[in-house]
GROMACS .gro file of C-alpha atoms in nm:
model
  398
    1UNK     CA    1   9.153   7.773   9.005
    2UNK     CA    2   9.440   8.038   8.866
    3UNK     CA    3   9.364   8.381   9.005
    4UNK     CA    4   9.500   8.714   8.965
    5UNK     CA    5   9.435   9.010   9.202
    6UNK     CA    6   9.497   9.332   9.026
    7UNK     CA    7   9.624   9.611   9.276
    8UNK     CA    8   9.629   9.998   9.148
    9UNK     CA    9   9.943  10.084   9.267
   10UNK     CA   10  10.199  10.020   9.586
   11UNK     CA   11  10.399  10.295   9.703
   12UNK     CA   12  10.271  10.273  10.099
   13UNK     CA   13  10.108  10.060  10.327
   14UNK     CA   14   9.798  10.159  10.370
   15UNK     CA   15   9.366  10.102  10.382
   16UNK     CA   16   9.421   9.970  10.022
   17UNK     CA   17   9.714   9.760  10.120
   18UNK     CA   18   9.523   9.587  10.412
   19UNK     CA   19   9.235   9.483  10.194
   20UNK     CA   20   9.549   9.338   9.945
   21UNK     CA   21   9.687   9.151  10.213
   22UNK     CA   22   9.368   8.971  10.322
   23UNK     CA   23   9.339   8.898   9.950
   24UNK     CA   24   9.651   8.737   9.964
   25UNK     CA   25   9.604   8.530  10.300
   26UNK     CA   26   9.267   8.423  10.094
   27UNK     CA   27   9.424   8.337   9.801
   28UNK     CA   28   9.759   8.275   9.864
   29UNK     CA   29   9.860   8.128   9.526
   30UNK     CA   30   9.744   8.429   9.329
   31UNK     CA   31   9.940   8.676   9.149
   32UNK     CA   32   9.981   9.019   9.155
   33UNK     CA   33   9.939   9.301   8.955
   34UNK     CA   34   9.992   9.663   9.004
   35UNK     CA   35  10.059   9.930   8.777
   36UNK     CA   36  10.349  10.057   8.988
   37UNK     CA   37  10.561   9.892   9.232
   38UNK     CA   38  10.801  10.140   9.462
   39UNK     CA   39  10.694   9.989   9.790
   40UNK     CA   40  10.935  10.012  10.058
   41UNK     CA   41  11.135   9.699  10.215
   42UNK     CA   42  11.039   9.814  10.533
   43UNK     CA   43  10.640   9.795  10.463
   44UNK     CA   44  10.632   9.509  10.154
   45UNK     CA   45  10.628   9.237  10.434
   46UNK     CA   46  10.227   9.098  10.295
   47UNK     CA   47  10.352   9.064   9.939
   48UNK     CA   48  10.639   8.808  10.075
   49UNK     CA   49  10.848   8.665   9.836
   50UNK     CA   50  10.583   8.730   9.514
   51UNK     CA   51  10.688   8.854   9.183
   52UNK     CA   52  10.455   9.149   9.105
   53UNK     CA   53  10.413   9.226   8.769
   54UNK     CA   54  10.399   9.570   8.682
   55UNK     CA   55  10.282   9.784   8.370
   56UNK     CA   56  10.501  10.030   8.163
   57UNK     CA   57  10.459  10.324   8.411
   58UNK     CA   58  10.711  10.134   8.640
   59UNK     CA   59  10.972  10.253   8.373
   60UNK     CA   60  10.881  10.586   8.271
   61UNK     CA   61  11.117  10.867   8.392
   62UNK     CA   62  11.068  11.002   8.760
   63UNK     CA   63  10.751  10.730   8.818
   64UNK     CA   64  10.926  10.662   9.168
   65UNK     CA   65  10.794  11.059   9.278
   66UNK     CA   66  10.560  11.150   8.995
   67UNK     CA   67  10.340  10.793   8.884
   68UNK     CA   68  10.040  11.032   8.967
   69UNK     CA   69  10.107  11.279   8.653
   70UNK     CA   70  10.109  10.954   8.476
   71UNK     CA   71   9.709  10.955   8.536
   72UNK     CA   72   9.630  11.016   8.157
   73UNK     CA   73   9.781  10.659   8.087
   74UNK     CA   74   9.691  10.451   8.356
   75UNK     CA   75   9.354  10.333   8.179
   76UNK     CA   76   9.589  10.246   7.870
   77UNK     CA   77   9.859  10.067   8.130
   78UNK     CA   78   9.545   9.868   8.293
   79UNK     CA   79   9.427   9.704   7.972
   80UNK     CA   80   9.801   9.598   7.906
   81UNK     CA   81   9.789   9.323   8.142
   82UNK     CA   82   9.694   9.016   7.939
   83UNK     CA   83   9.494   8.774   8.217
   84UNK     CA   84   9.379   8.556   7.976
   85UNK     CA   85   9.504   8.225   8.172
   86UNK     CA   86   9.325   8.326   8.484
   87UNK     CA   87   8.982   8.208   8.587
   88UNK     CA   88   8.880   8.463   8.832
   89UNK     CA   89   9.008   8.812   8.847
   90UNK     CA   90   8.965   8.981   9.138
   91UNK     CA   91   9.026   9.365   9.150
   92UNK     CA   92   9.081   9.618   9.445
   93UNK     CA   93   9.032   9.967   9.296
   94UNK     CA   94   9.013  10.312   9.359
   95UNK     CA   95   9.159  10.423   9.045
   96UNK     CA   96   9.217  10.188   8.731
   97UNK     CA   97   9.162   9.891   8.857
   98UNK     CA   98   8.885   9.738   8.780
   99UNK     CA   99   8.967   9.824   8.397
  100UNK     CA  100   9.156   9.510   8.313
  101UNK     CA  101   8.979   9.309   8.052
  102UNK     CA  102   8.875   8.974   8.083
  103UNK     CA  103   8.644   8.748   7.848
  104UNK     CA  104   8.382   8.593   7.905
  105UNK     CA  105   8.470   8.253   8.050
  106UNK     CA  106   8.674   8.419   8.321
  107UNK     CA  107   8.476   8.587   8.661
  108UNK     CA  108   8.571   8.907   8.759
  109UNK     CA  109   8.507   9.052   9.072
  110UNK     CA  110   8.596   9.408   9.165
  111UNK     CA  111   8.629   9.560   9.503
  112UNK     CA  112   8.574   9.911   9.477
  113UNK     CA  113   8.671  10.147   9.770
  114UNK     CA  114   8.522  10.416   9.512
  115UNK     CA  115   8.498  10.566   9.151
  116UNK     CA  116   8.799  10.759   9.092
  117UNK     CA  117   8.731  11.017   9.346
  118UNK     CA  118   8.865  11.319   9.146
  119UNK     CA  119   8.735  11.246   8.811
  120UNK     CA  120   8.330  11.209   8.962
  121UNK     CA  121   8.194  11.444   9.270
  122UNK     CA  122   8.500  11.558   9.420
  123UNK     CA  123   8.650  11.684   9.098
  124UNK     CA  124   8.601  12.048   9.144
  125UNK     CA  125   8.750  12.007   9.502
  126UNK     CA  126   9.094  11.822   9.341
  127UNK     CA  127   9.105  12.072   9.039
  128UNK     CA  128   9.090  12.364   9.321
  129UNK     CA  129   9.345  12.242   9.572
  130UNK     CA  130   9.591  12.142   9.315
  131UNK     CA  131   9.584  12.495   9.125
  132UNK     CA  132   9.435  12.362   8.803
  133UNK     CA  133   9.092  12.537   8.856
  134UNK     CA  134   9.157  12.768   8.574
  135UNK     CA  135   9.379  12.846   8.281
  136UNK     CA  136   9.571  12.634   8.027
  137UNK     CA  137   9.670  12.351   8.256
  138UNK     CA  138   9.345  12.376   8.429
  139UNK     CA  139   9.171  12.344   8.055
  140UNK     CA  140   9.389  12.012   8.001
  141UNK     CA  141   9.336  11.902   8.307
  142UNK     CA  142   8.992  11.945   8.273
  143UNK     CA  143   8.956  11.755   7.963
  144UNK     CA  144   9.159  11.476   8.050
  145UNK     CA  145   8.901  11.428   8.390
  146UNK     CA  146   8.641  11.382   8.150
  147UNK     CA  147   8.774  11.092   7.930
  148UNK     CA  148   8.899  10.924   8.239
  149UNK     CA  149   8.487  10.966   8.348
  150UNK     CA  150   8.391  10.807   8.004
  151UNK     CA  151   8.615  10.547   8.035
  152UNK     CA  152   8.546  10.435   8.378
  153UNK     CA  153   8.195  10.443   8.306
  154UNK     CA  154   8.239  10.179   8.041
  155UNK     CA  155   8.464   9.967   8.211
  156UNK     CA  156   8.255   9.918   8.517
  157UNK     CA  157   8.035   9.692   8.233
  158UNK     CA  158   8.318   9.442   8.236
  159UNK     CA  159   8.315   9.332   8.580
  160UNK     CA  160   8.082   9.064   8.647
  161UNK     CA  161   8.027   9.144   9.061
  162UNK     CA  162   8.125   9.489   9.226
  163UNK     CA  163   8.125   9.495   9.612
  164UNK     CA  164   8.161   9.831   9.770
  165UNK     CA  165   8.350   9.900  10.072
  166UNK     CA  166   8.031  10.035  10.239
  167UNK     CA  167   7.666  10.157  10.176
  168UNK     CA  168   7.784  10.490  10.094
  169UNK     CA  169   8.046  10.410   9.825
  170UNK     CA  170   7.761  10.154   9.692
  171UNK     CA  171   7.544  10.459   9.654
  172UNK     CA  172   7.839  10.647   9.458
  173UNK     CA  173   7.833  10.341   9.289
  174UNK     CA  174   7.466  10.296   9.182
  175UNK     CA  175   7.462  10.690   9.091
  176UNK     CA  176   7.851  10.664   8.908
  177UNK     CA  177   7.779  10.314   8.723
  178UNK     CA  178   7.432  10.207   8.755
  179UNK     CA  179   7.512   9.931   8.911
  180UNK     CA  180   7.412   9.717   9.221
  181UNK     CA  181   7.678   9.613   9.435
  182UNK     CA  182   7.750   9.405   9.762
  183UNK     CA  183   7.856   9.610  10.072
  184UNK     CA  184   8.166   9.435  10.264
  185UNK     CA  185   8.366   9.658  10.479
  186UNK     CA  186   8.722   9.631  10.463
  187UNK     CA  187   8.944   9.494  10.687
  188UNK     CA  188   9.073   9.690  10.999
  189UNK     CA  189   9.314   9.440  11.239
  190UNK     CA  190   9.093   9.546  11.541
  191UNK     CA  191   9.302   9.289  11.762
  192UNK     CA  192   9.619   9.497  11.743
  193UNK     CA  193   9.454   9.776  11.895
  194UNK     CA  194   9.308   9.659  12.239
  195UNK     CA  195   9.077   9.856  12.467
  196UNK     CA  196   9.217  10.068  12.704
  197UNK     CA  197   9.011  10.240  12.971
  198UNK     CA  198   9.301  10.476  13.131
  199UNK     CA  199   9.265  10.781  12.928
  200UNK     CA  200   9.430  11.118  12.929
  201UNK     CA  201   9.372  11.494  12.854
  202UNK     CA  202   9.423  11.490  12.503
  203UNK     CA  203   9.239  11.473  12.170
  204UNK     CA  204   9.446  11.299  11.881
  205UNK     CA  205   9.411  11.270  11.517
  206UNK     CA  206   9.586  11.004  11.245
  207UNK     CA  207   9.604  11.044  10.888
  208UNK     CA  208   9.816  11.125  10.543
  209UNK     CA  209   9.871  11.490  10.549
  210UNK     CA  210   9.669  11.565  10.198
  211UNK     CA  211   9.445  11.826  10.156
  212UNK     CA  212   9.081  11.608  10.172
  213UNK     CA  213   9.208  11.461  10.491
  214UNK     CA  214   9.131  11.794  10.630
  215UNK     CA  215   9.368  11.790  10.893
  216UNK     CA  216   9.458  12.185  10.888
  217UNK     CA  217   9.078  12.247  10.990
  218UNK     CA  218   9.165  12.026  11.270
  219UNK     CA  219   9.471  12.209  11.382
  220UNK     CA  220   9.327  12.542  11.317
  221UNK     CA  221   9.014  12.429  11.559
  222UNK     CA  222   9.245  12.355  11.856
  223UNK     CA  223   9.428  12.653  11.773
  224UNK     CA  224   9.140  12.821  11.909
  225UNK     CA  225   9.094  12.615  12.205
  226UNK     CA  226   9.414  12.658  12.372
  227UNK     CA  227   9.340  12.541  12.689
  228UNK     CA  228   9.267  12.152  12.455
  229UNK     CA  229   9.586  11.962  12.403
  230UNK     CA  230   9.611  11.795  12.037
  231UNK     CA  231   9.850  11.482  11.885
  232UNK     CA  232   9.895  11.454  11.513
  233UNK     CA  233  10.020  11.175  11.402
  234UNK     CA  234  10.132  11.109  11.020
  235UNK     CA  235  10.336  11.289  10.719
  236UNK     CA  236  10.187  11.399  10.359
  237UNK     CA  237  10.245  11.644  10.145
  238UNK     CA  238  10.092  11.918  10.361
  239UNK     CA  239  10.312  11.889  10.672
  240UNK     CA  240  10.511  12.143  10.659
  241UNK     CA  241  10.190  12.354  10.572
  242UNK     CA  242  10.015  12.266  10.877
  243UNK     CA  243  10.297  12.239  11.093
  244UNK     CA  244  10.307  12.604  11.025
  245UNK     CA  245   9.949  12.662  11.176
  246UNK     CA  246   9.970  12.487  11.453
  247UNK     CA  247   9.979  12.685  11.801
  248UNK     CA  248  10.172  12.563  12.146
  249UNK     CA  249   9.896  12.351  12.207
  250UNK     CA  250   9.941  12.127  11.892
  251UNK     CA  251  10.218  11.828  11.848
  252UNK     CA  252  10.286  11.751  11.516
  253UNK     CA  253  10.459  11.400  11.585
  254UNK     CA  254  10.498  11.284  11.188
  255UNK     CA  255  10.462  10.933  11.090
  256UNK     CA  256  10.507  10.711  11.361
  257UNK     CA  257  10.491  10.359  11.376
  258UNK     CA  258  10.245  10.126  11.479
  259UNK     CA  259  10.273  10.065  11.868
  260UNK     CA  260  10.317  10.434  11.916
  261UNK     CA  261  10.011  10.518  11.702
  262UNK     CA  262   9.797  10.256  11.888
  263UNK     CA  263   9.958  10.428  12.219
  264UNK     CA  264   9.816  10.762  12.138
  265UNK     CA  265   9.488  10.594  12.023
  266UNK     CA  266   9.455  10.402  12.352
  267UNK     CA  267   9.530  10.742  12.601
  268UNK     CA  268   9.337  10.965  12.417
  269UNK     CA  269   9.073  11.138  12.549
  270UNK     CA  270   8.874  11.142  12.196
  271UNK     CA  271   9.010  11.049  11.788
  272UNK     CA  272   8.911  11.384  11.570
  273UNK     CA  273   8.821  11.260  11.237
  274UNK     CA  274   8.725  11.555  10.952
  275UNK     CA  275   8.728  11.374  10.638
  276UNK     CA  276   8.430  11.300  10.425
  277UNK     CA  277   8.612  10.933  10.358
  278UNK     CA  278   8.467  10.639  10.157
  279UNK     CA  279   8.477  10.413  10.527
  280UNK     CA  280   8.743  10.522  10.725
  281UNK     CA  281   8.989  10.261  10.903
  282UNK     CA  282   9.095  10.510  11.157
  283UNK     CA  283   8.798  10.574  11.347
  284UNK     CA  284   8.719  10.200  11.375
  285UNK     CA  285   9.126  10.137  11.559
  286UNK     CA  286   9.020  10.421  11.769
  287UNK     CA  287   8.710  10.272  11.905
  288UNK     CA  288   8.898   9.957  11.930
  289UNK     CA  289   9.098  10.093  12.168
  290UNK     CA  290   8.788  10.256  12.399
  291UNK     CA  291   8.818  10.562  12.234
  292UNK     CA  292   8.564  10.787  12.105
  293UNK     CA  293   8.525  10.971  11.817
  294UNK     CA  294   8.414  11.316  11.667
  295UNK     CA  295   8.363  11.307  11.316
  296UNK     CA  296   8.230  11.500  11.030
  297UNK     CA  297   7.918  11.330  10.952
  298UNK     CA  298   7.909  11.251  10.619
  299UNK     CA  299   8.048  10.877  10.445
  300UNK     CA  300   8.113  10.610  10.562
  301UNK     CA  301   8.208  10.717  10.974
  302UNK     CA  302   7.824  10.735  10.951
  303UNK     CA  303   7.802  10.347  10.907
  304UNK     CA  304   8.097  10.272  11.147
  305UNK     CA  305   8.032  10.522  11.452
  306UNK     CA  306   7.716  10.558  11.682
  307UNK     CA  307   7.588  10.931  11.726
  308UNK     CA  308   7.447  11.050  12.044
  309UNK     CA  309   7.137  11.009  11.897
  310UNK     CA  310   7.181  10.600  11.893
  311UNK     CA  311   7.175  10.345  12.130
  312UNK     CA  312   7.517  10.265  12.272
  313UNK     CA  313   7.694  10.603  12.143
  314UNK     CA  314   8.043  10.546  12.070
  315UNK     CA  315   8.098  10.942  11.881
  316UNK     CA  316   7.992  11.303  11.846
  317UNK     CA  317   7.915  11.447  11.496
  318UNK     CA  318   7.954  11.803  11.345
  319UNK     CA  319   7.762  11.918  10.993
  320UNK     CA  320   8.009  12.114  10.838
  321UNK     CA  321   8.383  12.124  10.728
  322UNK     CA  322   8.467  12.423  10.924
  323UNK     CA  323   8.645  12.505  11.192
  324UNK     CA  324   8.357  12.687  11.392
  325UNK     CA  325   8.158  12.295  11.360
  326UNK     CA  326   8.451  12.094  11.494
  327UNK     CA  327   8.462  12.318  11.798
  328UNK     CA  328   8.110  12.312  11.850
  329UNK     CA  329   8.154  11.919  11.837
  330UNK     CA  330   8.439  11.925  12.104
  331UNK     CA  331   8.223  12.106  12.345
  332UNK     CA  332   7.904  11.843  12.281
  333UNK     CA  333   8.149  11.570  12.320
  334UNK     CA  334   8.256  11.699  12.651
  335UNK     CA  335   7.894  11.745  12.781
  336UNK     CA  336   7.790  11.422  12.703
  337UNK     CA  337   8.152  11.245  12.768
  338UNK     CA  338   7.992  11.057  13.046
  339UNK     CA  339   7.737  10.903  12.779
  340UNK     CA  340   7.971  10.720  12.587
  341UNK     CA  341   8.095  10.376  12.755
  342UNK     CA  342   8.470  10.246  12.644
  343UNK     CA  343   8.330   9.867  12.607
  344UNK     CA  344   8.074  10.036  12.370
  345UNK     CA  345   8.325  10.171  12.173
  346UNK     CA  346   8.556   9.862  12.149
  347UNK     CA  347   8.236   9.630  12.101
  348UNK     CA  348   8.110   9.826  11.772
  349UNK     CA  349   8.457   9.810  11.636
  350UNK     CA  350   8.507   9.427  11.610
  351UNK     CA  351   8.181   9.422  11.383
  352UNK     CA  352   8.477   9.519  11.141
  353UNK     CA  353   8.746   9.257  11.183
  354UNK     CA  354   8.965   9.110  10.958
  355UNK     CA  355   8.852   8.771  10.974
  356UNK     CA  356   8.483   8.918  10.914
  357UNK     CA  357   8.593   9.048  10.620
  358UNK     CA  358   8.731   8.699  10.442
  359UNK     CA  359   8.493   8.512  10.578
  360UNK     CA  360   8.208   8.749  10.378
  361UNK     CA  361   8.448   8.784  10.060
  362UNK     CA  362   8.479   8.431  10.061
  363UNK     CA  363   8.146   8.315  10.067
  364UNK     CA  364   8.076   8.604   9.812
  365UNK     CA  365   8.351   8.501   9.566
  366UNK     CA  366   8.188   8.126   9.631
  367UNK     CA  367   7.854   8.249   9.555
  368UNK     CA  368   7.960   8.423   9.235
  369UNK     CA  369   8.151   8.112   9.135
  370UNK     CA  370   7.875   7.908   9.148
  371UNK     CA  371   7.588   8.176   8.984
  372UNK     CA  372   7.798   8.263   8.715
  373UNK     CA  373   7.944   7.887   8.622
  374UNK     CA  374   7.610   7.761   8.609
  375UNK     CA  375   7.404   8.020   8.525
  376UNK     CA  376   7.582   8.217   8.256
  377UNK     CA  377   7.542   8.581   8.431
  378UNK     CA  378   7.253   8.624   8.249
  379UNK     CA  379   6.980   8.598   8.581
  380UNK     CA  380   6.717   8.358   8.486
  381UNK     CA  381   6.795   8.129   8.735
  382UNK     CA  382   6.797   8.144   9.140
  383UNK     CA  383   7.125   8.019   9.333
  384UNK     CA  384   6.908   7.782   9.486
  385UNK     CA  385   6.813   7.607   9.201
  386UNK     CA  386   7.172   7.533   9.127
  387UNK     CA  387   7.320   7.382   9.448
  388UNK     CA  388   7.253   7.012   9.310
  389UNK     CA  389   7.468   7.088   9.033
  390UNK     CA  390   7.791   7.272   9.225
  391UNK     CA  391   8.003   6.988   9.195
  392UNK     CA  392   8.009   6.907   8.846
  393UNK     CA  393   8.050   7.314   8.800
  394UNK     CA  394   8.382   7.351   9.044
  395UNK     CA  395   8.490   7.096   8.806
  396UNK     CA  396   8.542   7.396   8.547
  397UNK     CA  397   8.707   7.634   8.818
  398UNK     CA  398   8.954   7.348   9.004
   0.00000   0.00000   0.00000
C-alpha cells in the first residue's frame, strides 16, 4: 500500500507535529507533504531523513516569516500536489489540508483538529485582534474569509472518513460540514511527564504567546493576586506584550525546553489553562504529572479534565474569559484543593496516550480499508458482512 500523509505546514514542533509523528511511526514508508517546510534542525528529529515535498509557497519571497499572508493561496497550493500513485491519503489539517484531491479508487482519510478556525466561528475574534475589523484591508480581508469558507465547505466532500480530534471539534464539524466523523484524541507522550506528588507554591501556565491562547488574562489575574506566585512558560508573538503586564509576582521564563517544562508541570501547585482550544495537549501533561488544572470550560478541556462536580476531580472550571472568573476559579480551587487526589490526576491522563492513539487510528484506517474496498463508499452493506471477503480485497491495497 503507497501512502501519503499531507501535513499543512512545519515551522514548529508542536500538537500538530505530534499527531505527524505518530503518523509516521504508523506508517513509516509514507511520504510527506506540507505546503511549507522551515522547520528547525533542532526540532525536525520525527521527519528523519524524509524528503518532504513542498508546494510553491516554499519559494515565494519572505515565506520563511510571512507563509501566513500567503493564506489566499494555500487552497490553490493544496490541490497542486498530484497523489495520484497513492492508495490512501491520509490528511492532518487545521487549515488546507484536507483539500488535496484524490479520485475515486484512492481512500482518503482526514484528521481534522478543526475547520479553519478563523474563516468559521472565531472569525470575528481573528479579524478583531489582528486590526482588520474595519476599513479597506478589513473589507479584503473579509472577502477573502469567505471564499476560503466556500471552499472548505466543498472540499470536506472529497474525503472519504473525517475523524475529529474530540467530540467538540466533531460537533464544529457536523455544524461546519455536515458531516459525521470519528472522535480519536490526539496523541500526548503522557510517559515523559511522570507523576509527581511534591508540589510547591506556585501556579504555572504553558503555551504559544498568541492572542486566543489568552495568556495576558492569565497574567493580568495574578496581577491581582499578589500574594499567588505565577510561571509562564513559552514565546509568541505577544511576549513582549504581556511581559509588559506582568507584576513582581509573575515569571515570564520564554520557551524552555522539555525537562524544564515538565519540571514546572511536576512542582506546580495547579496548570492555568484559559483557552477555548479544540483538545488541549497541555492540560493532559499537567495531570500527568499529578497536577491539577483550572480551565475555562468550554472545548475540548471539558472532555479531558474532571470538574468538581465529577467523580474523581482532577480540575476547577471558570465560565467566562475574564479576569474577574479566573480569580474566582483560583479561590474554588484552593477550597476544594484537598478534593482533588494526584493519582486521580495522572490516572485520567493516560486515557490519552500515544500508543492509544495508533492503536485506534489503526484499526480505523483498517476498518475504512476494508468498507470502502469492498463496499464502494456507497453504505448498503454492513462491515460485517464483508469480513469473509478481506483477503481477496487487501489484495487491491498490498
Amino acid at each position: 500500500m503507497k501512502v501519503a500523509i499531507v501535513h499543512d505546514w512545519l515551522v514548529v514542533y508542536a500538537g500538530a507535529e505530534k499527531v505527524l509523528e505518530q503518523l509516521l511511526l504508523l506508517y513509516p514508508d509514507a511520504d510527506v507533504y506540507s505546503l511549507v517546510d522551515f522547520l528547525p534542525d533542532s526540532q525536525r528529529g520525527f521527519i528523519g531523513n524524509r524528503k518532504v515535498h513542498t508546494s510553491f509557497i516554499q519559494k515565494l519571497p519572505f515565506a520563511r516569516r510571512h507563509f501566513r499572508h500567503y493564506l489566499g493561496l494555500m487552497p490553490l497550493a493544496i490541490e497542486q500536489f498530484d497523489l495520484s500513485g497513492y492508495d490512501l491519503v491520509i490528511s492532518s489539517s487545521y487549515a488546507v489540508a484536507k483539500g488535496v484531491i484524490t479520485g475515486p479508487n484512492q481512500l482518503h482519510i482526514s484528521y481534522v483538529h478543526s475547520p479553519i478556525r478563523y474563516a468559521w466561528d472565531l472569525q470575528h475574534q481573528y479579524l478583531k485582534e489582528s486590526g482588520l475589523h474595519k476599513g479597506l484591508k478589513g473589507g479584503i480581508a473579509k472577502w477573502m474569509l469567505h471564499k476560503m469558507r466556500l471552499w472548505d465547505a466543498r472540499t470536506a466532500n472529497g474525503v472519504d472518513s473525517i475523524v475529529a480530534n474530540s467530540s467538540y471539534i466533531s460537533m464544529r464539524i457536523r455544524k461546519v460540514y455536515r458531516r459525521e466523523s470519528s472522535v480519536i484524541y490526539p496523541p500526548v507522550a503522557v510517559e515523559q511527564f511522570e507523576l509527581c506528588e511534591a508540589k510547591e507554591d506556585y501556579y504555572v501556565t504553558a503555551s504559544r504567546l498568541v492572542p486566543y491562547k489568552k495568556i495576558d488574562l492569565i497574567v493580568e489575574a495574578f496581577g491581582a493576586m499578589p500574594d499567588k506566585k505565577l510561571i509562564v512558560i513559552g514565546d509568541g508573538p505577544d511576549f513582549a506584550k504581556i511581559k509588559a503586564k506582568a507584576k513582581p509576582n509573575v515569571t515570564m521564563l520564554g520557551y524552555q525546553p522539555c525537562d524544564v517544562l515538565r519540571k514546572h508541570m511536576q512542582k506546580a501547585r495547579a496548570f492555568v489553562f484559559a483557552a477555548e482550544e479544540d483538545f488541549g495537549i497541555a492540560p493532559v501533561e499537567a495531570q500527568s504529572c499529578g497536577t491539577p488544572v483550572i480551565a475555562y470550560g468550554r472545548g475540548g478541556v471539558l472532555e479531558t479534565v474532571r470538574g468538581l462536580g465529577q467523580a474523581n476531580p482532577t480540575g476547577v472550571f471558570f465560565p467566562e474569559q475574564t479576569v474577574h472568573s479566573l480569580i474566582q476559579a483560583v479561590h474554588d480551587f484552593e477550597r476544594n484543593e484537598h478534593r482533588i487526589r494526584y493519582r486521580n490526576c495522572s490516572d485520567n491522563a493516560r486515557r490519552f496516550s500515544s500508543q492509544e492513539f495508533r492503536e485506534r487510528f489503526r484499526r480505523h484506517v483498517d476498518e475504512q480499508i476494508l468498507y470502502y474496498t469492498l463496499n464502494g463508499g456507497d453504505g448498503s452493506r454492513e462491515l460485517d458482512d464483508l469480513e469473509s471477503e478481506a483477503a481477496v480485497a487487501a489484495s487491491r491495497f498490498l
